Coordinates of C-alpha atoms in Angstrom, one line a residue:
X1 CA 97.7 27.4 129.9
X2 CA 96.9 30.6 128.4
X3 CA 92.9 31.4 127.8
X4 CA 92.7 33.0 124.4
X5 CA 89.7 35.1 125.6
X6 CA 91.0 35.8 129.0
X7 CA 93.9 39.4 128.9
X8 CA 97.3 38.8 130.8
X9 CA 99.3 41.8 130.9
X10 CA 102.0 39.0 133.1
X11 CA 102.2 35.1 133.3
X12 CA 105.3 33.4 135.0
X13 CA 106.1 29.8 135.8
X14 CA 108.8 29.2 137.9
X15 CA 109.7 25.9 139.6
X16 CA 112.9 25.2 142.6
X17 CA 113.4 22.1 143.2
X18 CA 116.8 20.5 144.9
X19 CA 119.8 20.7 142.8
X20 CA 119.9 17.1 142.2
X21 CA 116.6 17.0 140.6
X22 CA 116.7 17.9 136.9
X23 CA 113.9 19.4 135.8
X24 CA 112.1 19.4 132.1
X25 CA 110.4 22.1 130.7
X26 CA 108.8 22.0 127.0
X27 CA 105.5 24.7 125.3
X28 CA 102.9 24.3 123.0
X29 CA 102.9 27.4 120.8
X30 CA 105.1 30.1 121.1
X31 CA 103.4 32.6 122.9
X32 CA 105.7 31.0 126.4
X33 CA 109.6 32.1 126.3
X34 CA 112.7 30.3 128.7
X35 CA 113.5 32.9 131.4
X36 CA 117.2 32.8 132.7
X37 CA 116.7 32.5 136.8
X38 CA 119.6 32.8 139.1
X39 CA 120.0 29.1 140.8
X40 CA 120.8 28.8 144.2
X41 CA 123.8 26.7 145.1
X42 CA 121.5 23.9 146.5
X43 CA 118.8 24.0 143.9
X44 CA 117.8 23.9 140.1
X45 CA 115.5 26.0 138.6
X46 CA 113.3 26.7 135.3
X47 CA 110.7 29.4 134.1
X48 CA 108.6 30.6 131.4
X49 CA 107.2 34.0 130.9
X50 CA 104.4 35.1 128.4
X51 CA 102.1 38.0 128.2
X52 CA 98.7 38.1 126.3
X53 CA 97.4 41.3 125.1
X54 CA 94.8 40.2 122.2
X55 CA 92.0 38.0 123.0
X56 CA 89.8 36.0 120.4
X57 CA 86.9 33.8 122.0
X58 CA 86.9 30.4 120.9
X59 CA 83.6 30.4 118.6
X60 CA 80.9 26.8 119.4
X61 CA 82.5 23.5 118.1
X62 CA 86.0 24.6 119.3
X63 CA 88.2 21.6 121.0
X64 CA 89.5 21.8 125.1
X65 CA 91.8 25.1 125.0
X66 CA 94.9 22.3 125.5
X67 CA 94.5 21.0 122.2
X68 CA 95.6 24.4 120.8
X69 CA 96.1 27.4 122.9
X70 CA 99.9 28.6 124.4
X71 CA 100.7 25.8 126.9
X72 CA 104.0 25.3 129.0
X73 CA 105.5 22.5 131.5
X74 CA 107.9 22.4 133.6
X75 CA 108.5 18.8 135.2
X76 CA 110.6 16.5 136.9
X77 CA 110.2 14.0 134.9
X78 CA 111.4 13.6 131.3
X79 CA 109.0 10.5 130.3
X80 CA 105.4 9.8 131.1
X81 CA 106.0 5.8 132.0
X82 CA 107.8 7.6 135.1
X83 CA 104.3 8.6 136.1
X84 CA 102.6 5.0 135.4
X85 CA 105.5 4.0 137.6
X86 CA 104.8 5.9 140.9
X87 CA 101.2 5.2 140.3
X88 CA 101.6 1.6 140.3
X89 CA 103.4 2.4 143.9
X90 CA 100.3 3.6 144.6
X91 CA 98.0 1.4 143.3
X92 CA 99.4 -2.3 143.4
X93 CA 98.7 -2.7 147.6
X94 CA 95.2 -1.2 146.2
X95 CA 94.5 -5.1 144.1
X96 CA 95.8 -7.1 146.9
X97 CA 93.8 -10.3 146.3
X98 CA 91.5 -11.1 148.9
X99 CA 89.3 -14.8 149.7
X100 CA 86.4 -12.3 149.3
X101 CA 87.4 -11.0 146.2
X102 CA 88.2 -14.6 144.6
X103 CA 84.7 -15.8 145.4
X104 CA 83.1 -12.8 143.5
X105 CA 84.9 -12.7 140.2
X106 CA 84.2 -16.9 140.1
X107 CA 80.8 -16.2 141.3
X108 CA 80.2 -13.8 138.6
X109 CA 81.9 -14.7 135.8
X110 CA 79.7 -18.1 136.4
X111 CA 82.0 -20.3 134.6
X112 CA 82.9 -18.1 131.4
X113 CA 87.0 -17.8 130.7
X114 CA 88.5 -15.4 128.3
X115 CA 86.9 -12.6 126.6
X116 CA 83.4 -14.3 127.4
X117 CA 84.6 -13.7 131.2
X118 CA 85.6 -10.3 130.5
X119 CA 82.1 -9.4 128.8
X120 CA 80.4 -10.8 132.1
X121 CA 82.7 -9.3 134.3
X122 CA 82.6 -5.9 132.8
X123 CA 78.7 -5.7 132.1
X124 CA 78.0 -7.2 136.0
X125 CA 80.4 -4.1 137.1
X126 CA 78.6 -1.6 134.9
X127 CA 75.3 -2.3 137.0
X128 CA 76.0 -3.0 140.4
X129 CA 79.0 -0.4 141.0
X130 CA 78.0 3.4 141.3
X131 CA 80.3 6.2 139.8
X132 CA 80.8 9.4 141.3
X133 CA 83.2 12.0 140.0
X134 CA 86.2 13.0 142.0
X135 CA 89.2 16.0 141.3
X136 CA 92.2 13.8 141.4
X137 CA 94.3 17.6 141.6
X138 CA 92.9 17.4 145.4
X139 CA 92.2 14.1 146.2
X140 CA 95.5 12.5 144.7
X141 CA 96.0 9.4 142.6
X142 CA 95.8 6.9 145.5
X143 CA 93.0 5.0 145.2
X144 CA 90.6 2.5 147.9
X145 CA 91.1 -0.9 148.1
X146 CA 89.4 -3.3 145.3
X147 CA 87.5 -4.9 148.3
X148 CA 86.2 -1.6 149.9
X149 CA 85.0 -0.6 146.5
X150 CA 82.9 -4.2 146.0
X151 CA 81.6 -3.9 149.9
X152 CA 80.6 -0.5 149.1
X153 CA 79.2 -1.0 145.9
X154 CA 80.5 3.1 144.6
X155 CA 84.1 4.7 143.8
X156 CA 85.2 6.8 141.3
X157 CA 86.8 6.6 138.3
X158 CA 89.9 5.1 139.7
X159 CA 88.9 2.8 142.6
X160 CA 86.7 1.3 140.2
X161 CA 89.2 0.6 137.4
X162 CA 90.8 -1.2 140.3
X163 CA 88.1 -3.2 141.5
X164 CA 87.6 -4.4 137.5
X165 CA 91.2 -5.3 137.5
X166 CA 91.2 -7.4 140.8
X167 CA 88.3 -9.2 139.8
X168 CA 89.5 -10.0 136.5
X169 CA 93.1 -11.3 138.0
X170 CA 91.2 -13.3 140.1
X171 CA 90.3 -15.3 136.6
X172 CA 94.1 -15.2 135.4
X173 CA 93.4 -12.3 132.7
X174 CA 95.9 -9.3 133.1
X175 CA 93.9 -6.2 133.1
X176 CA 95.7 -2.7 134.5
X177 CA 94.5 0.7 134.8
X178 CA 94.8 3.4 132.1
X179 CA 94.9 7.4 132.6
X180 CA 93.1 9.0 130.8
X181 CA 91.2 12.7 130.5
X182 CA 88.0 13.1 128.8
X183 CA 88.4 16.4 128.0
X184 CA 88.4 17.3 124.1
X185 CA 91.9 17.0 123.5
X186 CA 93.8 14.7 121.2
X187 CA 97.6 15.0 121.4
X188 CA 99.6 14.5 124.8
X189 CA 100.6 17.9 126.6
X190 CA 104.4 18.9 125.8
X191 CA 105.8 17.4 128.4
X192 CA 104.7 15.5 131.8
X193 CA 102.2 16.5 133.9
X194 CA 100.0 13.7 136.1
X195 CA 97.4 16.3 136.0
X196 CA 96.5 16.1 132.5
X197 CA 94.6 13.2 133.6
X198 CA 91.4 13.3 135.0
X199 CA 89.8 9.7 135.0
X200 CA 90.6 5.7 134.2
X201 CA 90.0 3.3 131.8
X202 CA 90.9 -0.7 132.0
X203 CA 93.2 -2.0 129.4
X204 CA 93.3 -6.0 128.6
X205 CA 96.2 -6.6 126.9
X206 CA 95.2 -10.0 125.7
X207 CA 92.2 -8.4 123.7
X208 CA 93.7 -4.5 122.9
X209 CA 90.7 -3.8 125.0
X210 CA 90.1 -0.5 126.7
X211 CA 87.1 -0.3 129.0
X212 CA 85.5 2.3 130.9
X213 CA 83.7 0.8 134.1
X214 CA 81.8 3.9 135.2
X215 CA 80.0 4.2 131.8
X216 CA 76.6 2.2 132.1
X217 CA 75.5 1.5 128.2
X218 CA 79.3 0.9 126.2
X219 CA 80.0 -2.4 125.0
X220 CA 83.4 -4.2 125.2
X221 CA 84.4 -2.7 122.2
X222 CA 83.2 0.4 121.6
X223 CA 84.3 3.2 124.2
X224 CA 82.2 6.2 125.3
X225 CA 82.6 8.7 122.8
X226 CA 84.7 10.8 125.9
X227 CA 86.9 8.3 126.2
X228 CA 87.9 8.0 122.2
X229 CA 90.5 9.0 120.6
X230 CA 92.2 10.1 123.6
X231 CA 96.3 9.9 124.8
X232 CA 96.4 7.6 127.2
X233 CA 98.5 6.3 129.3
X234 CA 98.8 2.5 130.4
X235 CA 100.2 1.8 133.7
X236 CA 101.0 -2.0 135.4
X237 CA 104.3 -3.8 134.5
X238 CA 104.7 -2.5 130.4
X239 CA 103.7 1.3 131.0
X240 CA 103.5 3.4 127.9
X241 CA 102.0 6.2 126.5
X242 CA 99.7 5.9 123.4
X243 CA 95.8 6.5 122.4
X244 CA 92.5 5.1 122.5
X245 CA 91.0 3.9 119.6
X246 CA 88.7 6.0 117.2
X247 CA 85.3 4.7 116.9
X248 CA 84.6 2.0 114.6
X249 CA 83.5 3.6 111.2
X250 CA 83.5 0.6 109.1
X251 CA 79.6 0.1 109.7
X252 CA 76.8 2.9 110.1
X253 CA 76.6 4.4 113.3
X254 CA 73.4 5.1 112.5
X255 CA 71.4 2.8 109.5
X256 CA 67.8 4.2 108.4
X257 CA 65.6 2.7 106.2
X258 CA 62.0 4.6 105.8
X259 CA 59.6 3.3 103.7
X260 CA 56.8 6.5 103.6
X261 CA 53.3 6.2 101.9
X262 CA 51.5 9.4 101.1
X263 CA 48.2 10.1 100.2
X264 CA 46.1 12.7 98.1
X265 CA 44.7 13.8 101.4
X266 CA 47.6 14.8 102.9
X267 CA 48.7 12.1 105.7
X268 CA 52.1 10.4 105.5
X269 CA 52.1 6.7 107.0
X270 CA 56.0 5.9 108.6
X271 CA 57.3 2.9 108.8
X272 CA 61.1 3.1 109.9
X273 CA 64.0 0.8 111.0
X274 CA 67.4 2.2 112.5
X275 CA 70.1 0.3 113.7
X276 CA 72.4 2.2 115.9
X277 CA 76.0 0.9 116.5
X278 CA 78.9 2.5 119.0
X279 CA 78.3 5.0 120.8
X280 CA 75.3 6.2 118.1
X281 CA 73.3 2.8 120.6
X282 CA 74.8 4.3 123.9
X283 CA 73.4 7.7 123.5
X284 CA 69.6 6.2 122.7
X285 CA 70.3 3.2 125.2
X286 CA 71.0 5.7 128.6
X287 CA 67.6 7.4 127.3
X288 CA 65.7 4.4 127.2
X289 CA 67.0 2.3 129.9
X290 CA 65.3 4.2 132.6
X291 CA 62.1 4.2 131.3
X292 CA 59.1 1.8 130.6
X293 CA 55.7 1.4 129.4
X294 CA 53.4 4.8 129.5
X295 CA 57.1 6.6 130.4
X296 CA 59.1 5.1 127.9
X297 CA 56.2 6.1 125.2
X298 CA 55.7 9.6 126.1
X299 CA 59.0 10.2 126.2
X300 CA 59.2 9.1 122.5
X301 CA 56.1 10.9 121.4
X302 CA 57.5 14.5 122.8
X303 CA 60.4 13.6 120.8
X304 CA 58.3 12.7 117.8
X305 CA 56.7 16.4 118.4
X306 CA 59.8 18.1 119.7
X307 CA 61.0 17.8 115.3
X308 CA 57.7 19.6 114.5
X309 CA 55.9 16.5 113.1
X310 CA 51.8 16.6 113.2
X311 CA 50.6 13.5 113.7
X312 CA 50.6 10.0 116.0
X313 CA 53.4 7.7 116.5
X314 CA 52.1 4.9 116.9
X315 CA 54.5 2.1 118.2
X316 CA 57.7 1.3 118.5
X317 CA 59.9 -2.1 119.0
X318 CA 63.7 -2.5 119.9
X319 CA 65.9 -5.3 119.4
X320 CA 68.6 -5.9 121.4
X321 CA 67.7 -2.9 124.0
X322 CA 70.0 -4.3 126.9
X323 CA 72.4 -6.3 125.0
X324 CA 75.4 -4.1 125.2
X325 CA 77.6 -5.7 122.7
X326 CA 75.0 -6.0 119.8
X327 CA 73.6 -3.1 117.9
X328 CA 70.7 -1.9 118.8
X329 CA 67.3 -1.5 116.4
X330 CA 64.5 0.6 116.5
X331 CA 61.2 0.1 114.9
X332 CA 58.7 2.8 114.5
X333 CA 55.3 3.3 112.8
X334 CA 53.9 6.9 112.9
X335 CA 51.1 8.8 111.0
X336 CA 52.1 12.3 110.2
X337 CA 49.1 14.8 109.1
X338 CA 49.0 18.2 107.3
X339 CA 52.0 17.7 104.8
X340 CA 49.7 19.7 102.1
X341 CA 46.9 21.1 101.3
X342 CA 45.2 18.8 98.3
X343 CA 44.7 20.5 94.9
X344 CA 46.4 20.2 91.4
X345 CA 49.7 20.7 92.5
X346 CA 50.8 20.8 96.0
X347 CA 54.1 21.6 97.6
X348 CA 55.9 19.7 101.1
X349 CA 59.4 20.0 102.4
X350 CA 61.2 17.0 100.9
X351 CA 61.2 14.0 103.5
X352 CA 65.0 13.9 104.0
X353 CA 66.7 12.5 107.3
X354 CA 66.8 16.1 109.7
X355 CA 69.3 14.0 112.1
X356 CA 72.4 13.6 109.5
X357 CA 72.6 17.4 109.4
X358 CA 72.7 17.6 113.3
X359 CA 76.5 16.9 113.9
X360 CA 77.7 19.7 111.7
X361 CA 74.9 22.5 112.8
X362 CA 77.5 24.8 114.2
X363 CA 79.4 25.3 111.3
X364 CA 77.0 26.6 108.7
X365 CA 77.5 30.0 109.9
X366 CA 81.2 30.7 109.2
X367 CA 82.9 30.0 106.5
X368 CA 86.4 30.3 107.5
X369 CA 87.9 30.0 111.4
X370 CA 91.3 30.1 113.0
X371 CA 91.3 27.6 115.8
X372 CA 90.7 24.3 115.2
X373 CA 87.3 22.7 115.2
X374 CA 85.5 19.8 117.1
X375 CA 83.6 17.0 115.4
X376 CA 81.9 13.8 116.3
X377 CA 83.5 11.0 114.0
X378 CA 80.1 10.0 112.2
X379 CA 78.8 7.6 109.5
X380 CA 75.3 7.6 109.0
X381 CA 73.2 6.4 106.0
X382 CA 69.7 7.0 105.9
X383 CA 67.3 5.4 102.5
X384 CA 63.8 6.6 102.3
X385 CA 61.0 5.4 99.6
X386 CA 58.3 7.9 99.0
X387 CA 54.9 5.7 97.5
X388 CA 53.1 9.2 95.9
X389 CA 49.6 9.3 95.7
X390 CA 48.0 7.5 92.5
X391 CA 48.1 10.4 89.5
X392 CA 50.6 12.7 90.9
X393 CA 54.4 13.4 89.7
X394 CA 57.2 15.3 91.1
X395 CA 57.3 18.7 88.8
X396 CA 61.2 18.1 89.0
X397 CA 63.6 16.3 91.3
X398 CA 66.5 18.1 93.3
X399 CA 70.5 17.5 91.9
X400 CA 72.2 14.2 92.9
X401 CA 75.0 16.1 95.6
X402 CA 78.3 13.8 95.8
X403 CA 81.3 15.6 98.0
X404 CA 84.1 14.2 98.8
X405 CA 86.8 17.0 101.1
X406 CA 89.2 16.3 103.0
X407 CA 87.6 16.0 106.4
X408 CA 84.7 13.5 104.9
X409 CA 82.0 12.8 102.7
X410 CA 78.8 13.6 101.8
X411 CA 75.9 12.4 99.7
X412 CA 72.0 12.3 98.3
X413 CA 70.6 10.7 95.7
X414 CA 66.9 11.4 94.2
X415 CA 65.4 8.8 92.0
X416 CA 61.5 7.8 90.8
X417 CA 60.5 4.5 89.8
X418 CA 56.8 4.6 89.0
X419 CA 54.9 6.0 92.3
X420 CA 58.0 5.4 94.3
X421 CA 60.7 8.2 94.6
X422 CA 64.0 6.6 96.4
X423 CA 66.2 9.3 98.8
X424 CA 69.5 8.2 99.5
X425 CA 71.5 10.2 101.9
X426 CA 75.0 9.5 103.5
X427 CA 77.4 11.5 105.6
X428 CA 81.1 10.5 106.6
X429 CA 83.3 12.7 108.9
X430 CA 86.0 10.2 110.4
X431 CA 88.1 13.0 112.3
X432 CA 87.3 14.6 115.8
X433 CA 89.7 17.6 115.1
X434 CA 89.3 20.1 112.3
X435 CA 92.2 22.3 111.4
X436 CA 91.7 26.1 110.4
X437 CA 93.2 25.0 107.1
X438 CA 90.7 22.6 106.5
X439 CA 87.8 23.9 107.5
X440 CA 86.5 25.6 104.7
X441 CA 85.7 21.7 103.4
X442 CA 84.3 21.2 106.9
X443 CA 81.9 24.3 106.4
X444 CA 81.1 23.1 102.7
X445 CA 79.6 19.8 103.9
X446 CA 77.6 21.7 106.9
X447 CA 75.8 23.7 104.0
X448 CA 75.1 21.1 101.4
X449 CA 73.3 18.0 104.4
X450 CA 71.4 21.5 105.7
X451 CA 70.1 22.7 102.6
X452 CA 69.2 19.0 101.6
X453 CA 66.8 18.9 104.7
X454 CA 64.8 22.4 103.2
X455 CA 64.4 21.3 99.9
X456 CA 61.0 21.5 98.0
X457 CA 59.2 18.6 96.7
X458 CA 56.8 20.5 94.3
X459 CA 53.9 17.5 92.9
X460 CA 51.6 17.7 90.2
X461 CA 48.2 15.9 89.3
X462 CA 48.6 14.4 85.9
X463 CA 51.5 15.6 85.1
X464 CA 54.3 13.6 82.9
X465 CA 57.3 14.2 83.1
X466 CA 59.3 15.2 79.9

């Protein structure tokens, strides 16, 4: 792999191997070119050769360097199921079923069969077995026994997709390991290498499920957003290469309704509801989990304070906090002071939901780039309704903004009804990779959800609109 931001005045790859080995060598890019090597009578040989005399650094929001700088392999094998093969070599004495091991999985699963078993199964692993990272490039793909890894109660990525396999054979579902890299990149490398895998997933063929036992908060069906959207490769007795699934974007990730009262005084009361979905609950979830009473709260209110809001919040409710596979809500009340100072006409920043324009921050400063660019696939709504204070009037209301590019969507709405002005705001973006072609749209969407957060809302006492 060549770093764009890191000179190489010489880069060679050369690989010997026996001369009845055949080797396989593809690129990514064309910055690599074949080199003609001599072969010995006994062996086979291949090599690439590149130089790299201009560096660009990749600018913030830029995928892992494999998704799109000069890349070349050189392998022995042609196919990656030849890899889910030798790992199964490694693996399968690994799930040996064991008296102990039986007793568990029944124990836990406490009766439930199918996908209810694999839901128990799953969630009971999530908080009684410890992760630790390991590098596979030095530790090897071999991993512990299922029934260490339960004794012990910790493994890594690996010994504990095992473990979740074992127990779920133990109930007659097939389940195998997956490998997998959570690094940010979305197409497979150009030809086989083991090492472009760095951790395991479960896959459950009966349910198309992939699940990732060292993350504490995901639910059965809805991955880590590391593990999305990711080549992956399935190992067990039908190995083949394919990819995680995107997340699920036919509902809000995140669903806001705020109903806001403000008075001629200057104080805002907030009442707010927001149901988070996917990974949108697993981000708030592994904030919240650890924390209780006095704790949790002040760790809400510096958040509440952290946005620059004046003011109290006042309490909060959640719904479905440690159930996993539901969406989880939120339920806020705050008091928010010093919006304006009271006279005949007064000015605030419009109330608009700050937290759409967060995922495409990085791009408002550039408007064109040539390397590709990383998103988070997001679809978040967010509907406020403003009660004004009796006898005053918005001066004017802000244009109605409907994009629609090709890398998502964006929208707001402004309406008045009486006292009540109505803010609808909505942001799509189902891709995580950006092309440089493309991301002039990308850019375009990154200015229009900032500027909607800055607008002025200019009111006037007695005033009628015309």
């Amino acid at each position: 792999l060549l770093a764009p931001n890191v000179p190489v005045s010489k880069a060679q790859i050369i690989l010997h191997t026996p001369a009845a080995k055949k080797l396989y060598a593809a690129q990514q890019g064309d910055a690599w070119h074949a080199v003609s090597v001599s072969p010995a009578k006994d062996a086979t040989s291949r090599s690439f050769e590149t130089s790299l005399s201009k560096v660009s650094y990749p600018p913030l929001g830029s995928p892992a360097l494999t998704q799109y700088a000069p890349l070349a392999v050189i392998s022995t094998a042609e196919h990656w199921t030849e890899v889910a093969k030798a790992y199964n070599q490694l693996a399968t004495p690994a799930m040996q079923m064991t008296p102990e091991l039986q007793k568990a999985a029944e124990h836990i699963a406490h009766g439930t069969t199918g996908l209810d078993a694999v839901k128990v199964i799953y969630h009971w692993m999530q908080k009684n077995i410890h992760s630790v990272s390991i590098n596979y490039a030095n530790a090897g793909f071999t991993p512990p026994s299922a029934s260490s890894t339960l004794q012990r109660g910790v493994g890594d990525s690996n010994a504990n997709a095992v473990l979740l396999c074992t127990l779920l054979g133990a109930l007659h579902i097939e389940a195998v390991p997956a490998m997998i890299s959570t690094s940010a990149r979305f197409h497979p490398y150009p030809a086989v290498d083991p090492f472009a895998f760095g951790h395991f997933l479960v896959y459950v063929p009966a349910y198309h499920l992939f699940l990732d036992p060292t993350s504490r908060y995901a639910g059965i069906h809805s991955l880590p957003l590391e593990d999305a959207g990711r080549p992956v490769l399935i190992t067990g007795k039908n190995p083949r290469s394919t990819q995680t699934p995107l997340p699920d974007l036919s509902l809000p990730l995140i669903d806001k309704h705020s109903q806001l009262r403000l008075s001629a005084s200057g104080t805002m009361h907030d009442q707010t509801v927001e149901i988070r979905r996917g990974y949108a609950a697993q981000d708030i979830r592994s904030a919240l989990m650890g924390s209780k009473g006095r704790m949790l709260m002040k760790g809400l209110r510096n958040g509440f304070y952290e946005q620059g809001d004046l003011g109290q919040l006042e309490s909060i409710a959640f719904q479905n906090r440690k159930k996993l596979d539901q969406p989880l809500g939120l339920k806020t009340s705050a008091v928010k002071n010093g919006l304006f100072i009271p006279g005949h006409s007064v000015a605030m920043i419009m109330p608009t939901d700050t937290s759409i324009a967060k995922p495409l921050q990085a791009f408002t400063a550039e408007s064109v780039r040539t390397t590709p660019s990383l998103i988070n696939p997001s679809y978040m709504q967010s509907d406020i309704s403003l009660k004004l204070p009796q006898g005053y009037q918005p001066a004017y209301l802000p244009k109605n903004i409907d994009v629609q590019t090709s890398v998502g969507s964006y929208s707001i709405h402004y309406a008045l009804s009486g006292q009540t002005l109505k803010i609808d705001q909505r942001l799509k973006l189902p891709e995580f990779v950006i092309s440089a072609k493309d991301y002039p749209a990308l850019h375009q969407l990154a200015i229009l959800s900032s500027s909607s957060t800055r607008e002025g809302l200019l009111l006037v006492k007695g005033f009628t609109k015309r």
